[in-house]
Amino acid sequence: MKASFKLLLCVFIIAFYACKDGENNEVPDIETSVKNEFLNRVEPPHWWIGMKDNSLQLQIYHPEIGSFSPEINYPGLTIKEVHKAKSPNYLFVDLEISDGTKAGKFDLVFKDENDTEKTHTYELKDRVKSSDSYV
């Protein structure tokens, strides 16, 4: 009896979170989540400075984001290229992180042809260990 109750409770909890209408159903990772003011999803949700490869591509999902153009004003970070997807709900932004760029939070600013402005806060973090430290 106890096992079937636990199973029923688990199914109920999963169904409850899966059926929430109009809400982001993800459980946030408290330590790594960024302040999301506008966008439904940005992958990766954060990145690190001091990597061997200084390029970073952000995959951005939000309804009609393809009609917006991104801007960044953060020392050491530049937009190299923007790729629009077949779906108007996705945008891919290629970034370059210069040597010496400091860790911190900054706004990705998106503007459309009417100068409507949307922002999303993103974070570059310090690396805890170098890649040579991992076994």
Backbone as numpy.savetxt, mean C-alpha at the origin, in Angstrom:
# Nx Ny Nz CAx CAy CAz Cx Cy Cz
-20.03 -32.46 21.18 -20.85 -31.27 21.18 -19.99 -30.01 21.18
-18.93 -29.97 22.01 -18.07 -28.79 22.09 -17.37 -28.54 20.77
-16.92 -29.60 20.10 -16.21 -29.45 18.82 -17.14 -28.87 17.76
-18.38 -29.31 17.72 -19.31 -28.79 16.71 -19.68 -27.34 17.02
-19.76 -26.97 18.30 -20.02 -25.58 18.66 -18.87 -24.68 18.22
-17.63 -25.14 18.45 -16.46 -24.37 18.03 -16.44 -24.20 16.52
-16.75 -25.27 15.79 -16.79 -25.21 14.33 -17.85 -24.23 13.87
-19.03 -24.30 14.47 -20.12 -23.39 14.11 -19.74 -21.94 14.41
-19.09 -21.71 15.53 -18.65 -20.37 15.89 -17.63 -19.84 14.87
-16.67 -20.68 14.48 -15.67 -20.27 13.48 -16.33 -19.93 12.15
-17.27 -20.76 11.72 -17.98 -20.49 10.45 -18.74 -19.18 10.54
-19.40 -18.93 11.66 -20.13 -17.69 11.84 -19.20 -16.47 11.77
-18.07 -16.54 12.44 -17.12 -15.42 12.43 -16.59 -15.17 11.03
-16.22 -16.22 10.32 -15.72 -16.07 8.94 -16.80 -15.48 8.06
-18.02 -15.98 8.16 -19.13 -15.47 7.34 -19.42 -14.02 7.67
-19.36 -13.66 8.94 -19.62 -12.28 9.35 -18.64 -11.32 8.69
-17.35 -11.62 8.77 -16.34 -10.73 8.19 -16.34 -10.78 6.67
-16.69 -11.90 6.08 -16.71 -12.01 4.62 -17.89 -11.26 4.02
-18.96 -11.08 4.79 -20.18 -10.48 4.24 -20.36 -9.01 4.58
-19.43 -8.41 5.30 -19.57 -6.99 5.62 -19.62 -6.21 4.32
-20.67 -5.48 4.09 -20.89 -4.79 2.82 -20.17 -3.46 2.80
-19.31 -3.24 1.77 -18.67 -1.96 1.58 -17.51 -1.68 2.48
-17.02 -2.66 3.20 -15.91 -2.43 4.10 -14.71 -3.25 3.67
-13.55 -2.79 4.03 -12.33 -3.54 3.78 -12.30 -4.68 4.79
-12.29 -5.93 4.31 -12.41 -7.10 5.17 -11.08 -7.60 5.69
-10.00 -6.88 5.47 -8.70 -7.35 5.91 -8.48 -7.04 7.38
-7.76 -7.89 8.04 -7.35 -7.62 9.41 -6.03 -6.88 9.30
-5.96 -5.64 9.78 -4.73 -4.86 9.60 -3.59 -5.40 10.44
-2.40 -5.29 9.89 -1.19 -5.63 10.63 -0.80 -4.35 11.35
-1.04 -4.28 12.63 -0.88 -3.05 13.40 0.52 -2.47 13.26
1.55 -3.30 13.24 2.91 -2.80 13.21 3.31 -2.26 11.84
2.69 -2.72 10.75 3.15 -2.32 9.44 2.13 -1.54 8.63
0.92 -1.35 9.15 -0.07 -0.64 8.35 0.26 0.84 8.28
-0.13 1.47 7.17 0.07 2.90 7.01 -1.29 3.59 7.10
-1.26 4.85 7.39 -2.51 5.61 7.47 -3.12 5.67 6.07
-4.29 5.14 5.91 -4.95 5.12 4.61 -6.04 6.17 4.60
-5.75 7.29 3.96 -6.73 8.38 3.90 -7.65 8.24 2.70
-7.22 7.49 1.66 -7.98 7.52 0.44 -8.06 6.19 -0.27
-6.96 5.53 -0.47 -6.92 4.36 -1.33 -7.36 3.08 -0.64
-8.03 2.22 -1.41 -8.44 0.93 -0.86 -7.23 0.05 -0.55
-6.23 0.08 -1.45 -5.10 -0.84 -1.25 -3.87 -0.35 -2.00
-2.72 -0.43 -1.32 -1.42 -0.16 -1.93 -0.52 -1.33 -1.57
0.10 -1.92 -2.57 1.03 -3.04 -2.36 2.40 -2.68 -2.90
3.46 -2.89 -2.19 3.48 -3.32 -0.80 3.02 -2.19 0.11
2.52 -2.52 1.31 1.98 -1.49 2.19 3.04 -0.55 2.77
4.30 -0.94 2.73 5.44 -0.09 3.13 6.69 -0.71 2.48
7.82 0.00 2.57 9.07 -0.52 2.01 10.22 -0.08 2.89
11.44 -0.55 2.59 12.61 -0.25 3.39 13.64 0.52 2.58
14.37 1.37 3.25 15.49 2.06 2.61 16.73 1.17 2.73
17.73 1.42 1.91 18.98 0.69 1.99 18.97 -0.67 1.33
18.02 -0.93 0.44 18.00 -2.21 -0.27 19.01 -2.15 -1.42
19.51 -3.32 -1.87 20.45 -3.35 -3.00 19.81 -2.79 -4.26
18.57 -3.17 -4.52 17.82 -2.66 -5.67 17.06 -1.42 -5.21
17.35 -0.28 -5.83 16.74 0.97 -5.38 15.41 1.28 -6.07
14.88 0.30 -6.81 13.60 0.53 -7.48 12.47 -0.11 -6.68
11.30 0.46 -6.80 10.11 -0.01 -6.10 8.91 0.24 -7.00
8.08 -0.78 -7.18 6.85 -0.58 -7.93 5.67 -0.74 -6.97
4.81 0.27 -6.94 3.60 0.23 -6.13 2.43 -0.18 -7.00
1.67 -1.14 -6.53 0.41 -1.51 -7.18 -0.69 -0.84 -6.39
-1.48 -0.02 -7.04 -2.49 0.77 -6.36 -3.86 0.35 -6.87
-4.75 0.05 -5.94 -6.12 -0.30 -6.28 -7.08 0.67 -5.60
-7.94 1.25 -6.42 -9.02 2.10 -5.93 -9.93 2.37 -7.13
-11.25 2.43 -6.93 -12.13 2.70 -8.06 -11.73 3.96 -8.84
-11.53 3.79 -10.14 -11.20 4.87 -11.08 -9.86 5.55 -10.81
-8.93 4.88 -10.12 -7.62 5.48 -9.84 -6.83 5.73 -11.13
-7.16 5.01 -12.20 -6.47 5.19 -13.47 -6.66 6.57 -14.07
-7.64 7.32 -13.63 -7.85 8.68 -14.14 -7.09 9.73 -13.34
-6.31 9.30 -12.35 -5.52 10.20 -11.52 -4.04 10.07 -11.85
-3.29 11.12 -11.61 -1.83 11.12 -11.79 -1.17 11.30 -10.44
-0.16 10.45 -10.14 0.49 10.54 -8.83 1.59 11.59 -8.79
1.81 12.14 -7.61 2.91 13.06 -7.33 3.49 12.70 -5.97
4.81 12.89 -5.83 5.47 12.65 -4.56 6.42 13.81 -4.32
6.43 14.32 -3.10 7.38 15.35 -2.71 8.09 14.86 -1.45
9.12 14.03 -1.66 9.88 13.46 -0.55 11.33 13.38 -0.98
12.25 13.94 -0.20 13.67 13.97 -0.60 14.23 12.57 -0.85
14.81 12.38 -2.04 15.43 11.11 -2.39 14.51 10.12 -3.06
13.27 10.49 -3.28 12.29 9.60 -3.90 11.72 10.25 -5.15
11.79 9.54 -6.27 11.26 10.08 -7.53 10.38 9.05 -8.23
9.40 9.56 -8.94 8.55 8.71 -9.79 9.26 8.56 -11.13
9.56 7.33 -11.51 10.23 7.06 -12.79 9.23 6.86 -13.91
8.13 6.13 -13.62 7.15 5.83 -14.65 5.82 5.45 -13.99
4.74 5.72 -14.71 3.40 5.35 -14.26 2.78 4.48 -15.34
2.24 3.33 -14.94 1.62 2.39 -15.88 0.13 2.29 -15.56
-0.69 2.56 -16.55 -2.13 2.38 -16.38 -2.47 0.95 -16.81
-3.33 0.32 -16.07 -3.76 -1.05 -16.37 -4.97 -1.02 -17.29
-5.34 -2.18 -17.79 -6.57 -2.26 -18.60 -7.78 -1.88 -17.76
-7.75 -2.25 -16.50 -8.82 -1.88 -15.58 -8.56 -0.45 -15.09
-9.58 0.40 -15.06 -9.39 1.76 -14.56 -9.19 1.81 -13.04
-9.30 0.66 -12.39 -9.19 0.61 -10.94 -7.79 0.29 -10.44
-6.83 0.15 -11.36 -5.45 -0.16 -10.97 -4.48 0.83 -11.61
-3.41 1.10 -10.88 -2.34 1.95 -11.36 -1.04 1.39 -10.79
0.01 1.38 -11.59 1.32 0.90 -11.15 2.29 2.08 -11.23
2.98 2.34 -10.13 3.87 3.49 -10.05 5.28 2.99 -9.75
6.22 3.26 -10.68 7.62 2.89 -10.50 8.35 4.02 -9.80
8.98 3.70 -8.67 9.71 4.69 -7.89 11.19 4.34 -7.87
12.01 5.36 -7.67 13.44 5.16 -7.44 13.79 5.79 -6.10
14.48 4.98 -5.27 14.88 5.44 -3.95 16.38 5.71 -4.00
16.77 6.96 -3.89 18.18 7.33 -3.96 18.93 6.90 -2.72
20.26 6.69 -2.87 21.10 6.42 -1.70 21.00 7.62 -0.77
20.96 7.36 0.50 20.88 8.44 1.48 19.47 8.88 1.81
18.45 8.28 1.16 17.07 8.62 1.47 16.77 8.22 2.91
16.12 9.08 3.64 15.81 8.83 5.04 14.48 8.10 5.18
14.37 7.27 6.20 13.11 6.61 6.51 12.10 7.66 6.96
10.83 7.41 6.68 9.79 8.33 7.12 8.49 8.12 6.36
7.49 8.87 6.76 6.18 8.81 6.12 6.03 10.02 5.19
5.30 9.81 4.12 5.03 10.89 3.16 3.72 10.62 2.46
3.20 11.63 1.80 1.94 11.49 1.09 2.17 11.20 -0.38
1.47 10.19 -0.88 1.30 10.00 -2.31 0.09 10.87 -2.65
0.26 11.79 -3.56 -0.82 12.71 -3.92 -1.30 12.35 -5.32
-2.59 12.20 -5.48 -3.19 11.85 -6.77 -4.12 12.97 -7.19
-3.92 13.44 -8.43 -4.75 14.52 -8.97 -5.38 14.07 -10.27
-6.62 14.51 -10.48 -7.27 14.23 -11.77 -7.26 15.50 -12.62
-7.90 15.45 -13.77 -7.88 16.58 -14.70 -8.59 17.81 -14.15
-9.43 17.64 -13.12 -10.11 18.76 -12.48 -9.37 19.27 -11.25
-8.13 18.80 -11.06 -7.31 19.12 -9.90 -7.93 18.65 -8.59
-8.79 17.63 -8.68 -9.26 16.98 -7.46 -8.07 16.24 -6.88
-7.83 16.41 -5.60 -6.64 15.86 -4.97 -7.02 14.82 -3.93
-6.39 13.67 -4.00 -6.56 12.59 -3.03 -5.17 12.23 -2.51
-5.07 11.85 -1.24 -3.77 11.50 -0.69 -3.81 10.13 -0.01
-2.65 9.53 0.05 -2.46 8.27 0.78 -1.08 8.35 1.43
-1.01 8.14 2.72 0.26 8.20 3.43 0.99 6.87 3.27
2.26 6.93 2.89 3.09 5.75 2.67 4.32 5.87 3.57
4.95 4.72 3.86 6.09 4.75 4.76 7.28 3.98 4.21
8.43 4.62 4.30 9.72 3.96 4.07 10.33 3.72 5.44
10.72 2.47 5.70 11.24 2.12 7.02 12.74 1.85 6.95
13.40 1.98 8.11 14.80 1.59 8.24 14.88 0.07 8.24
15.92 -0.47 7.61 16.14 -1.91 7.67 16.70 -2.27 9.04
16.20 -3.34 9.59 16.68 -3.80 10.89 18.03 -4.50 10.73
18.15 -5.33 9.70 19.39 -6.05 9.42 19.68 -5.97 7.93
20.95 -6.09 7.57 21.31 -6.14 6.15 20.98 -7.53 5.62
20.91 -7.66 4.32 20.58 -8.95 3.71 21.65 -9.99 4.02
22.88 -9.58 4.27 23.96 -10.52 4.61 23.76 -11.13 5.99
22.93 -10.53 6.84 22.71 -11.01 8.18 21.76 -12.20 8.25
20.99 -12.42 7.18 20.04 -13.52 7.17 20.72 -14.80 6.72
20.37 -15.89 7.37 20.98 -17.18 7.06 20.12 -17.91 6.06
